[in-house]
Tab-separated table of C-alpha atoms in Angstrom:
chain	number	residue	atom	x	y	z
A	26	MET	CA	121.411	-131.347	206.246
A	27	ALA	CA	117.863	-132.759	205.788
A	28	ASP	CA	115.651	-133.738	208.611
A	29	LYS	CA	116.025	-136.857	209.617
A	30	SER	CA	113.248	-136.993	212.202
A	31	PHE	CA	110.366	-138.800	212.064
A	32	PHE	CA	107.814	-135.755	211.241
A	33	GLY	CA	110.754	-134.494	208.522
A	34	ARG	CA	111.191	-137.737	206.877
A	35	LEU	CA	106.993	-138.015	206.872
A	36	GLN	CA	107.088	-134.473	205.486
A	37	THR	CA	109.666	-135.787	202.645
A	38	LEU	CA	107.562	-138.715	202.071
A	39	PHE	CA	104.355	-136.355	200.877
A	40	SER	CA	106.714	-133.511	199.351
A	41	THR	CA	106.548	-135.183	196.087
A	42	ASN	CA	103.654	-135.906	193.433
A	43	ALA	CA	102.981	-139.439	194.736
A	44	VAL	CA	104.317	-142.487	196.583
A	45	VAL	CA	106.007	-145.031	194.545
A	46	ARG	CA	106.871	-148.943	196.141
A	47	ARG	CA	107.935	-152.116	194.184
A	48	VAL	CA	105.936	-154.750	194.674
A	49	GLY	CA	107.317	-157.940	193.978
A	50	THR	CA	109.793	-158.511	191.688
A	51	ASN	CA	108.880	-156.644	188.324
A	52	LYS	CA	105.496	-154.453	189.480
A	53	LEU	CA	105.604	-150.625	190.912
A	54	LYS	CA	102.400	-149.537	193.263
A	55	VAL	CA	102.449	-145.764	192.906
A	56	ILE	CA	100.032	-143.930	195.369
A	57	ASP	CA	99.129	-140.717	193.445
A	58	VAL	CA	98.307	-138.567	196.647
A	59	ASN	CA	97.961	-134.668	195.122
A	60	LYS	CA	95.662	-136.096	192.320
A	61	ALA	CA	98.697	-134.592	189.736
A	62	GLN	CA	97.992	-137.683	186.924
A	63	SER	CA	95.006	-136.197	186.728
A	64	ASN	CA	94.966	-132.817	186.364
A	65	SER	CA	98.284	-131.313	186.684
A	66	GLY	CA	100.173	-128.992	184.077
A	67	LEU	CA	97.054	-128.152	182.587
A	68	ALA	CA	96.136	-125.240	180.787
A	69	THR	CA	92.625	-125.252	182.388
A	70	ASN	CA	93.935	-125.018	185.514
A	71	LYS	CA	92.764	-121.717	186.531
A	72	LEU	CA	91.560	-120.262	189.624
A	73	VAL	CA	88.238	-118.521	188.933
A	74	ASP	CA	86.397	-116.905	190.668
A	75	ARG	CA	82.931	-116.750	189.718
A	76	TYR	CA	82.136	-113.184	190.353
A	77	THR	CA	84.811	-110.704	189.009
A	78	LYS	CA	86.065	-113.169	186.739
A	79	LEU	CA	89.532	-113.450	187.814
A	80	HIS	CA	91.944	-115.821	185.615
A	81	ALA	CA	95.209	-116.623	186.800
A	82	SER	CA	96.967	-119.465	188.659
A	83	SER	CA	97.707	-119.397	192.310
A	84	THR	CA	101.256	-117.938	191.371
A	85	GLN	CA	100.592	-115.819	189.464
A	86	MET	CA	97.605	-114.245	191.718
A	87	THR	CA	98.767	-111.336	193.651
A	88	TYR	CA	97.543	-110.968	197.406
A	89	ASN	CA	94.249	-109.180	196.702
A	90	GLN	CA	93.380	-111.394	194.024
A	91	TYR	CA	94.264	-114.029	196.669
A	92	GLN	CA	92.116	-112.996	199.483
A	93	THR	CA	89.413	-111.769	196.869
A	94	PHE	CA	88.961	-115.136	195.526
A	95	GLN	CA	89.207	-117.355	199.091
A	96	GLN	CA	86.134	-114.675	199.947
A	97	GLN	CA	84.352	-115.695	197.028
A	98	ARG	CA	84.948	-119.258	197.839
A	99	ILE	CA	82.664	-118.599	201.084
A	100	THR	CA	80.234	-116.886	199.565
A	101	LEU	CA	79.625	-119.868	197.444
A	102	PHE	CA	79.739	-122.059	200.577
A	103	THR	CA	77.135	-119.356	201.763
A	104	ASP	CA	74.517	-120.369	198.551
A	105	TYR	CA	75.082	-123.766	199.517
A	106	GLU	CA	73.931	-123.578	202.813
A	107	SER	CA	70.767	-121.858	201.868
A	108	MET	CA	70.265	-124.869	199.086
A	109	ASP	CA	70.841	-127.413	202.117
A	110	GLU	CA	67.752	-126.098	203.433
A	111	ASP	CA	65.726	-127.018	200.635
A	112	SER	CA	64.302	-130.694	201.106
A	113	ILE	CA	64.976	-131.556	197.074
A	114	ILE	CA	68.706	-130.629	197.648
A	115	SER	CA	68.834	-131.792	201.195
A	116	SER	CA	67.373	-135.086	200.228
A	117	ALA	CA	70.040	-135.547	197.493
A	118	LEU	CA	73.093	-135.044	199.758
A	119	ASP	CA	71.629	-137.425	201.988
A	120	ILE	CA	71.160	-140.246	198.694
A	121	TYR	CA	74.257	-139.401	198.060
A	122	ALA	CA	76.119	-140.334	201.899
A	123	ASP	CA	73.416	-143.624	201.700
A	124	GLU	CA	74.888	-144.666	198.308
A	125	SER	CA	78.520	-144.208	198.961
A	126	THR	CA	78.706	-145.441	202.140
A	127	ILE	CA	76.209	-148.613	202.091
A	128	LYS	CA	77.474	-152.044	204.068
A	129	ASN	CA	78.852	-155.371	201.760
A	130	GLU	CA	77.570	-158.824	202.217
A	131	PHE	CA	79.656	-159.211	205.461
A	132	ASP	CA	78.414	-155.869	207.001
A	133	GLN	CA	81.623	-153.424	206.623
A	134	VAL	CA	81.285	-149.980	205.352
A	135	LEU	CA	84.975	-150.509	203.668
A	136	ALA	CA	86.885	-153.562	202.515
A	137	ILE	CA	90.500	-154.052	203.276
A	138	ASN	CA	92.263	-156.547	201.070
A	139	CYS	CA	96.080	-156.993	201.256
A	140	GLN	CA	98.288	-160.284	201.235
A	141	ASP	CA	99.825	-159.321	204.589
A	142	GLN	CA	97.364	-160.604	207.519
A	143	ASP	CA	99.354	-158.358	210.075
A	144	VAL	CA	99.056	-155.175	208.042
A	145	GLN	CA	95.284	-155.589	207.716
A	146	LYS	CA	94.689	-155.924	211.105
A	147	ILE	CA	96.461	-152.895	211.060
A	148	LEU	CA	94.352	-150.931	208.993
A	149	HIS	CA	91.126	-152.980	210.494
A	150	ASN	CA	92.248	-151.367	213.647
A	151	LEU	CA	92.559	-147.782	211.986
A	152	PHE	CA	89.220	-147.401	210.107
A	153	TYR	CA	87.074	-149.004	212.492
A	154	ASP	CA	88.288	-148.749	216.025
A	155	VAL	CA	90.385	-145.424	215.867
A	156	LEU	CA	88.231	-143.301	212.815
A	157	ASN	CA	85.338	-144.736	213.531
A	158	ILE	CA	84.604	-145.260	209.620
A	159	GLU	CA	81.144	-146.975	210.252
A	160	PHE	CA	79.684	-143.812	212.152
A	161	ASN	CA	81.626	-140.941	211.039
A	162	LEU	CA	82.221	-141.640	207.288
A	163	TRP	CA	78.176	-140.872	206.766
A	164	PRO	CA	78.923	-136.991	207.342
A	165	TRP	CA	82.181	-137.304	205.793
A	166	VAL	CA	80.830	-137.889	202.263
A	167	ARG	CA	77.634	-135.389	202.577
A	168	ASN	CA	80.131	-132.550	203.874
A	169	MET	CA	82.643	-132.856	200.266
A	170	CYS	CA	80.133	-133.520	198.349
A	171	LYS	CA	77.803	-130.259	199.512
A	172	TYR	CA	81.238	-127.854	199.699
A	173	GLY	CA	83.309	-129.759	197.622
A	174	ASP	CA	86.225	-130.263	199.929
A	175	PHE	CA	86.302	-131.633	203.447
A	176	TYR	CA	89.394	-131.690	205.353
A	177	LEU	CA	90.386	-133.916	207.758
A	178	LYS	CA	93.379	-132.993	210.188
A	179	LEU	CA	95.208	-136.083	211.681
A	180	ASP	CA	96.572	-136.578	214.804
A	181	ILE	CA	100.058	-138.438	214.570
A	182	THR	CA	102.213	-139.949	217.121
A	183	GLU	CA	104.860	-141.924	216.174
A	184	LYS	CA	105.507	-145.812	216.380
A	185	LEU	CA	101.609	-145.333	217.393
A	186	GLY	CA	100.418	-143.749	213.793
A	187	VAL	CA	97.145	-141.997	213.713
A	188	THR	CA	95.023	-141.781	216.909
A	189	ASN	CA	92.749	-139.171	215.886
A	190	ALA	CA	91.141	-137.110	212.918
A	191	GLN	CA	89.159	-133.791	213.351
A	192	PRO	CA	87.200	-132.483	210.975
A	193	ILE	CA	87.897	-128.962	210.483
A	194	SER	CA	85.730	-126.236	208.711
A	195	THR	CA	85.692	-125.699	205.503
A	196	TYR	CA	85.278	-121.784	205.851
A	197	GLU	CA	88.608	-121.390	207.434
A	198	MET	CA	91.039	-123.807	204.826
A	199	CYS	CA	92.949	-123.044	202.083
A	200	ARG	CA	95.320	-125.107	199.944
A	201	GLU	CA	98.412	-123.669	199.215
A	202	GLU	CA	100.219	-124.702	195.963
A	203	GLY	CA	103.585	-123.818	194.229
A	204	THR	CA	104.751	-122.232	197.174
A	205	ASP	CA	108.043	-123.499	197.496
A	206	PRO	CA	110.428	-122.216	194.763
A	207	ASP	CA	113.226	-125.438	195.409
A	208	ASN	CA	110.440	-127.930	195.542
A	209	ALA	CA	107.343	-127.606	192.768
A	210	GLU	CA	105.296	-130.707	194.131
A	211	TYR	CA	105.561	-128.871	197.639
A	212	VAL	CA	101.828	-128.449	199.622
A	213	LYS	CA	100.479	-127.164	202.501
A	214	PHE	CA	97.153	-125.927	203.985
A	215	VAL	CA	96.559	-123.133	206.086
A	216	HIS	CA	94.479	-123.256	208.802
A	217	ASP	CA	92.670	-120.007	208.955
A	218	VAL	CA	90.178	-119.052	211.485
A	219	SER	CA	89.978	-114.973	210.846
A	220	MET	CA	88.442	-116.857	206.963
A	221	ALA	CA	85.311	-117.903	208.767
A	222	GLY	CA	84.533	-114.166	210.567
A	223	GLN	CA	85.832	-115.698	213.586
A	224	SER	CA	88.800	-114.355	216.522
A	225	SER	CA	91.385	-116.601	217.743
A	226	ALA	CA	91.220	-117.349	221.490
A	227	ALA	CA	93.568	-115.508	223.833
A	228	GLY	CA	97.036	-116.759	223.149
A	229	MET	CA	95.969	-118.402	220.038
A	230	GLN	CA	97.636	-117.610	216.740
A	231	SER	CA	94.497	-117.346	213.621
A	232	LYS	CA	96.983	-118.828	210.795
A	233	THR	CA	98.320	-122.218	211.626
A	234	ASP	CA	100.099	-123.951	208.905
A	235	LEU	CA	99.669	-127.476	207.639
A	236	GLU	CA	102.091	-129.863	206.195
A	237	ASN	CA	100.138	-132.309	203.557
A	238	TYR	CA	100.164	-135.260	205.538
A	239	GLU	CA	98.642	-133.375	208.488
A	240	VAL	CA	95.747	-133.324	206.525
A	241	ALA	CA	92.967	-135.318	204.484
A	242	HIS	CA	91.597	-133.032	201.915
A	243	PHE	CA	88.646	-134.965	200.168
A	244	ARG	CA	88.202	-132.943	197.142
A	245	MET	CA	85.373	-133.201	194.438
A	246	LEU	CA	87.987	-132.917	191.320
A	247	SER	CA	85.436	-132.712	188.435
A	248	ASP	CA	86.425	-129.006	186.802
A	249	THR	CA	89.715	-128.277	186.640
A	250	ASN	CA	88.262	-125.180	186.964
A	251	PHE	CA	87.988	-124.789	190.422
A	252	LEU	CA	91.586	-126.110	191.540
A	253	PRO	CA	92.984	-126.742	193.621
A	254	TYR	CA	89.511	-126.896	195.469
A	255	GLY	CA	86.791	-129.380	194.271
A	256	LYS	CA	83.673	-128.224	192.685
A	257	SER	CA	80.341	-129.005	194.978
A	258	MET	CA	77.606	-131.862	193.734
A	259	LEU	CA	75.121	-128.361	194.081
A	260	GLU	CA	77.165	-126.055	191.746
A	261	GLY	CA	75.188	-127.162	188.845
A	262	ALA	CA	72.190	-127.000	189.994
A	263	ARG	CA	73.118	-123.233	192.585
A	264	LYS	CA	71.666	-120.812	189.312
A	265	VAL	CA	68.069	-123.007	188.801
A	266	TRP	CA	67.869	-123.105	192.544
A	267	LYS	CA	67.896	-119.701	192.309
A	268	GLN	CA	65.350	-119.213	189.295
A	269	LEU	CA	63.205	-121.746	191.316
A	270	THR	CA	63.297	-120.089	194.632
A	271	LEU	CA	62.129	-117.124	192.984
A	272	MET	CA	59.756	-118.750	190.853
A	273	GLU	CA	58.034	-120.772	194.199
A	274	ASP	CA	57.925	-117.279	195.740
A	275	ALA	CA	56.381	-114.920	193.018
A	276	MET	CA	54.121	-118.336	193.207
A	277	LEU	CA	53.205	-118.157	195.648
A	278	ILE	CA	52.082	-114.177	196.639
A	279	HIS	CA	50.208	-113.881	193.491
A	280	ARG	CA	48.226	-116.986	194.741
A	281	ILE	CA	47.758	-116.005	198.121
A	282	MET	CA	47.051	-112.323	197.030
A	283	ARG	CA	44.485	-113.686	193.945
A	284	ALA	CA	42.890	-116.709	195.806
A	285	PRO	CA	40.220	-115.060	197.567
A	286	GLU	CA	37.243	-113.933	196.336
A	287	LYS	CA	35.856	-110.638	196.256
A	288	ARG	CA	32.827	-108.476	196.079
A	289	VAL	CA	31.695	-105.351	194.094
A	290	PHE	CA	29.329	-102.722	195.826
A	291	LYS	CA	27.448	-100.507	193.770
A	292	ILE	CA	26.085	-97.840	196.113
A	293	ASP	CA	23.503	-96.109	194.881
A	294	ILE	CA	24.615	-92.178	196.021
A	295	GLY	CA	21.139	-90.849	194.651
A	296	ASN	CA	21.355	-86.857	194.581
A	297	ILE	CA	24.229	-86.304	196.711
A	298	PRO	CA	26.044	-83.581	195.799
A	299	PRO	CA	29.846	-84.303	194.011
A	300	ALA	CA	31.461	-83.056	197.365
A	301	GLU	CA	29.755	-85.277	199.822
A	302	VAL	CA	29.995	-88.678	197.779
A	303	ASP	CA	33.793	-89.167	199.925
A	304	ASN	CA	32.255	-88.933	203.317
A	305	TYR	CA	29.266	-90.762	202.571
A	306	MET	CA	30.880	-93.866	200.397
A	307	GLN	CA	33.222	-94.045	203.997
A	308	GLN	CA	30.145	-93.730	205.992
A	309	VAL	CA	28.953	-96.994	204.165
A	310	ILE	CA	32.398	-98.614	203.981
A	311	ASN	CA	32.495	-98.141	208.554
A	312	LYS	CA	28.650	-99.344	208.637
A	313	MET	CA	29.476	-102.802	206.941
A	314	LYS	CA	33.303	-103.163	208.205
A	315	LYS	CA	32.825	-102.364	211.664
A	316	VAL	CA	30.001	-103.349	213.996
A	317	PRO	CA	29.075	-101.665	217.909
A	318	TYR	CA	30.382	-104.123	220.521
A	319	VAL	CA	30.055	-103.019	224.066
A	320	ASP	CA	31.712	-104.823	226.828
A	321	GLN	CA	29.335	-106.511	229.383
A	322	THR	CA	32.398	-106.099	232.034
A	323	THR	CA	33.235	-102.462	231.329
A	324	GLY	CA	30.918	-100.759	229.262
A	325	GLN	CA	33.609	-99.989	226.962
A	326	TYR	CA	32.098	-99.126	223.219
A	327	ASN	CA	34.402	-100.163	220.324
A	328	LEU	CA	33.862	-101.163	217.054
A	329	LYS	CA	34.723	-104.789	216.215
A	330	PHE	CA	36.509	-105.730	212.415
A	331	ASN	CA	33.676	-107.578	210.649
A	332	MET	CA	35.521	-110.922	209.296
A	333	GLN	CA	32.446	-111.762	206.616
A	334	ASN	CA	33.540	-108.233	204.874
A	335	MET	CA	37.192	-108.882	202.943
A	336	LEU	CA	39.293	-105.600	203.130
A	337	GLU	CA	40.184	-106.152	199.180
A	338	ASP	CA	36.369	-105.300	198.737
A	339	PHE	CA	35.548	-103.344	195.906
A	340	TYR	CA	33.267	-100.400	196.585
A	341	LEU	CA	31.649	-98.160	193.389
A	342	PRO	CA	29.036	-95.186	193.845
A	343	VAL	CA	27.079	-95.030	191.085
A	344	ARG	CA	23.846	-92.642	190.342
A	345	GLY	CA	21.537	-91.929	187.367
A	346	GLY	CA	18.807	-93.718	185.654
A	347	GLN	CA	17.664	-97.003	187.307
A	348	SER	CA	20.719	-97.832	189.199
A	349	GLY	CA	20.620	-99.180	192.635
A	350	THR	CA	22.694	-100.509	195.110
A	351	GLU	CA	23.801	-103.768	193.820
A	352	ILE	CA	26.496	-106.233	194.772
A	353	ASP	CA	27.817	-108.507	192.416
A	354	SER	CA	30.709	-111.304	193.224
A	355	LEU	CA	34.236	-111.265	191.792
A	356	SER	CA	35.772	-114.507	191.657
A	357	GLY	CA	39.534	-115.257	192.624
A	358	MET	CA	42.297	-116.800	190.400
A	359	GLU	CA	41.782	-120.678	188.937
A	360	PHE	CA	44.813	-122.927	189.289
A	361	THR	CA	45.865	-123.842	186.028
A	362	GLY	CA	48.908	-125.443	186.380
A	363	ILE	CA	52.933	-125.306	187.207
A	364	GLU	CA	54.324	-126.364	184.553
A	365	ASP	CA	57.033	-123.146	184.842
A	366	VAL	CA	57.804	-124.388	187.871
A	367	ASP	CA	58.279	-128.457	187.090
A	368	TYR	CA	60.193	-126.859	183.965
A	369	LEU	CA	62.928	-125.610	186.697
A	370	LYS	CA	62.902	-128.759	188.888
A	371	ASN	CA	63.503	-131.112	186.096
A	372	LYS	CA	66.594	-129.092	185.692
A	373	ILE	CA	67.344	-129.443	189.429
A	374	PHE	CA	67.174	-133.186	189.092
A	375	ALA	CA	69.370	-132.968	185.854
A	376	GLY	CA	72.009	-130.729	187.803
A	377	LEU	CA	72.024	-133.196	191.060
A	378	LYS	CA	72.035	-136.240	188.882
A	379	VAL	CA	69.771	-137.990	191.335
A	380	PRO	CA	66.794	-139.923	189.085
A	381	LYS	CA	63.508	-138.169	190.472
A	382	ALA	CA	62.228	-141.600	191.570
A	383	PHE	CA	64.924	-142.179	194.622
A	384	LEU	CA	63.255	-138.782	195.878
A	385	GLY	CA	59.541	-139.721	195.283
A	386	TYR	CA	58.871	-137.177	192.269
A	387	ASP	CA	58.633	-139.524	189.409
A	388	GLU	CA	54.981	-141.567	190.406
A	389	THR	CA	54.554	-141.989	186.290
A	390	THR	CA	56.869	-144.996	186.174
A	391	GLU	CA	55.585	-148.479	185.796
A	392	GLY	CA	57.993	-150.646	184.258
A	393	LYS	CA	61.021	-151.034	186.181
A	394	ALA	CA	63.391	-150.731	183.037
A	395	THR	CA	63.448	-147.147	182.727
A	396	LEU	CA	64.293	-147.258	186.932
A	397	ALA	CA	67.095	-149.771	186.329
A	398	ALA	CA	68.446	-147.433	183.517
A	399	GLU	CA	68.552	-144.721	186.049
A	400	ASP	CA	70.029	-146.609	188.262
A	401	VAL	CA	72.759	-147.823	186.758
A	402	ARG	CA	73.551	-143.879	185.262
A	403	PHE	CA	73.572	-143.037	189.558
A	404	ALA	CA	75.278	-145.978	190.362
A	405	ARG	CA	78.614	-144.375	188.063
A	406	THR	CA	78.088	-141.503	189.966
A	407	ILE	CA	78.129	-142.862	193.267
A	408	GLU	CA	81.230	-145.103	191.704
A	409	ARG	CA	83.393	-141.450	191.197
A	410	ILE	CA	82.302	-140.460	194.433
A	411	GLN	CA	83.511	-143.425	196.308
A	412	ARG	CA	87.041	-142.866	194.338
A	413	ILE	CA	87.432	-139.840	195.633
A	414	VAL	CA	86.826	-140.925	199.584
A	415	VAL	CA	89.162	-144.194	198.493
A	416	SER	CA	91.627	-142.504	197.626
A	417	GLU	CA	92.027	-140.068	200.680
A	418	LEU	CA	91.048	-142.630	203.097
A	419	THR	CA	94.355	-144.305	201.162
A	420	LYS	CA	96.343	-141.677	202.058
A	421	ILE	CA	95.143	-141.904	206.036
A	422	ALA	CA	96.617	-145.801	205.398
A	423	ILE	CA	99.981	-144.779	204.013
A	424	VAL	CA	100.748	-142.423	207.146
A	425	HIS	CA	99.210	-144.403	209.570
A	426	LEU	CA	101.955	-147.666	208.371
A	427	TYR	CA	104.730	-145.059	208.037
A	428	SER	CA	104.386	-144.155	211.401
A	429	GLN	CA	104.439	-147.355	212.893
A	430	GLY	CA	107.686	-148.410	210.899
A	431	TYR	CA	106.555	-149.874	207.258
A	432	THR	CA	108.409	-148.458	204.378
A	433	ASP	CA	108.844	-151.091	201.842
A	434	GLU	CA	106.063	-152.925	199.576
A	435	ASN	CA	103.841	-153.173	202.710
A	436	LEU	CA	103.280	-149.709	202.839
A	437	VAL	CA	101.234	-149.214	199.615
A	438	ASN	CA	100.143	-153.034	199.000
A	439	PHE	CA	96.922	-152.685	200.176
A	440	GLU	CA	93.426	-152.127	198.277
A	441	LEU	CA	90.514	-150.575	200.009
A	442	GLY	CA	86.923	-150.158	198.491
A	443	LEU	CA	83.534	-149.247	198.905
A	444	THR	CA	80.555	-150.930	198.480
A	445	ASN	CA	78.425	-150.000	195.365
A	446	SER	CA	74.645	-149.496	196.023
A	447	SER	CA	73.198	-150.884	192.528
A	448	THR	CA	72.639	-154.362	192.311
A	449	ILE	CA	71.639	-154.132	189.032
A	450	TYR	CA	74.826	-152.802	188.168
A	451	GLN	CA	76.370	-155.811	189.635
A	452	GLN	CA	73.858	-158.217	187.427
A	453	GLU	CA	74.651	-156.432	184.979
A	454	LYS	CA	78.993	-157.165	185.409
A	455	VAL	CA	77.391	-160.855	186.148
A	456	SER	CA	75.215	-161.316	183.456
A	457	LEU	CA	78.128	-160.139	181.207
A	458	TRP	CA	81.127	-162.884	182.724
A	459	SER	CA	77.782	-165.490	182.132
A	460	GLU	CA	77.162	-164.565	178.418
A	461	LYS	CA	81.070	-165.013	178.117
A	462	ILE	CA	81.647	-168.247	179.517
A	463	SER	CA	78.501	-169.159	177.323
A	464	LEU	CA	79.701	-168.345	173.953
A	465	ALA	CA	83.163	-169.912	174.999
A	466	ASP	CA	81.515	-173.441	175.924
A	467	SER	CA	79.585	-173.031	173.196
A	468	MET	CA	82.961	-172.323	170.684
A	469	LYS	CA	84.795	-174.934	172.384
A	470	ASP	CA	81.708	-177.772	171.962
A	471	ASN	CA	81.542	-177.211	168.484
A	472	LYS	CA	85.176	-177.602	168.201
A	473	MET	CA	84.832	-174.445	166.172
A	474	LEU	CA	87.856	-172.723	167.780
A	475	SER	CA	91.379	-173.116	169.991
A	476	GLU	CA	91.440	-172.629	173.318
A	477	ASP	CA	93.841	-170.242	172.997
A	478	TRP	CA	91.894	-168.016	170.840
A	479	ILE	CA	89.322	-167.899	172.963
A	480	TYR	CA	91.295	-167.210	175.817
A	481	LYS	CA	92.392	-163.931	174.003
A	482	ASN	CA	89.507	-163.081	172.212
A	483	ILE	CA	87.315	-163.740	173.879
A	484	PHE	CA	88.590	-163.114	177.705
A	485	ASN	CA	91.465	-160.513	176.319
A	486	MET	CA	94.245	-162.799	178.573
A	487	SER	CA	97.474	-162.458	177.482
A	488	ASP	CA	99.906	-165.308	176.364
A	489	LYS	CA	101.531	-165.049	180.101
A	490	GLU	CA	97.757	-164.854	181.946
A	491	ILE	CA	96.821	-167.879	179.951
A	492	LYS	CA	99.954	-169.933	181.098
A	493	VAL	CA	98.966	-168.624	184.522
A	494	GLN	CA	95.321	-169.904	184.222
A	495	GLN	CA	96.235	-172.798	182.723
A	496	ALA	CA	98.180	-174.307	185.318
A	497	GLN	CA	96.122	-173.087	187.856
A	498	VAL	CA	92.994	-174.786	186.339
A	499	ILE	CA	95.280	-178.201	186.404
A	500	LYS	CA	96.268	-177.993	190.117
A	501	ASP	CA	92.610	-177.596	190.522
A	502	GLN	CA	91.513	-180.502	189.286
A	503	GLU	CA	94.273	-182.190	190.763
A	504	GLY	CA	92.320	-180.939	194.607
A	505	VAL	CA	89.362	-182.589	192.978
A	506	PHE	CA	90.806	-186.050	192.812
A	507	ARG	CA	92.332	-185.448	195.809
A	508	LYS	CA	89.403	-184.611	197.859
A	509	MET	CA	87.536	-187.396	195.908
A	510	LYS	CA	90.581	-190.567	196.518
A	511	MET	CA	89.756	-189.220	200.344
A	512	SER	CA	85.944	-189.881	200.235
A	513	GLU	CA	86.379	-192.769	198.721
A	514	GLU	CA	89.734	-194.254	200.640
A	515	GLY	CA	89.947	-192.649	203.577
A	516	GLU	CA	93.666	-191.924	202.511
A	517	ASP	CA	95.097	-188.828	201.197
A	518	PRO	CA	97.169	-189.978	198.278
A	519	ALA	CA	99.419	-187.048	198.286
A	520	LYS	CA	100.859	-189.202	201.204
């Protein structure tokens, strides 16, 4: 028998791929909560272990293989933690979060559009008062970009909705799909504290099963090989970062060891027997390396190291002919460039998809054209991150509205949006519309083509849309005429 309780109905709502509701008379609104439309059923949906190359779907893996895969995920996270300590990569993660959570012209991080004012007020209260999205969204986005996944556990109360959201460590969460033979679309989450190497508190279980509606799973779905998890924004630069780290260490070690200028001491040993040469050379080295010192307070005799002489100096015994004691200088290493390090650094920028100018490394950019082009390309990357964030925020909003009793079209009849930070990106859209309008005006003034042709071919409108817009234009003209009469005669012609 079906569970008719509140949480049972909520589980049923999220036990399918999508939440479908009819909006209006002939429009369907589909919320793809599990992103099944983009990746479900593809032949490339394999869990790929980057080390042991295990290829198997989550339902085909044995228990040991599945555990191995989960442990390898934690190994990846360990690399990401080390990468976050790098100044370039840490700045790149900050930029992802900064650019994704910028405020719009109305000083809002998240724009909420809804025809029902009551629903809009409820969602505004949820995101700005309950979840405090203006402060919390920045670390949420940063962690999602860093690990590829971010989990929020939702505290849900009937008739009140979502009352709190608690972030859960990516190390401790597992997403399980296809575990119910009666429902192939069933998704659940397992909170396993032991995966992060922690021991559960006394009387508490190390594993906790969480339903789909209890967890908001933000995941970067850019590569199906990582499903059912997301792919970190750092994964493309992980291999290059390791190479760059080794190259930088090798460069520093080489330069530190080779930087000092050394001296070559050629000591004339005269007629000293060969067996006594070593002792004589050691006496000379000790005499030059150490200076006798007598402590005035204690009277103790000590041989202090002489800093004027380096340990790496060379002492060579010479004899015969006109040879005498000489001291030559051996120059240190000359710094000729770091082309190899710059090569790997450029590959890291390519993997991170952040323009070098944003991080202060592109000082040769003279004009704005190149930077503008980079800005537009980076804006598309930010837009992709924002779409992922908005999709999970929509899921949270649906849970909140359903808990407060909304079940019909108001459950899905709203739009959430984040602000794209690129003004150039917005300017290009405005410029495109401006050129279309100028072209339409020119065609209309020259009486070359009809209005219907302009509507269809310049603005790509259907016949129904053309009729709606023409009716709206007439209505606007009526409003203009009404205002003009009211200002001239002081009376409303509509009355």
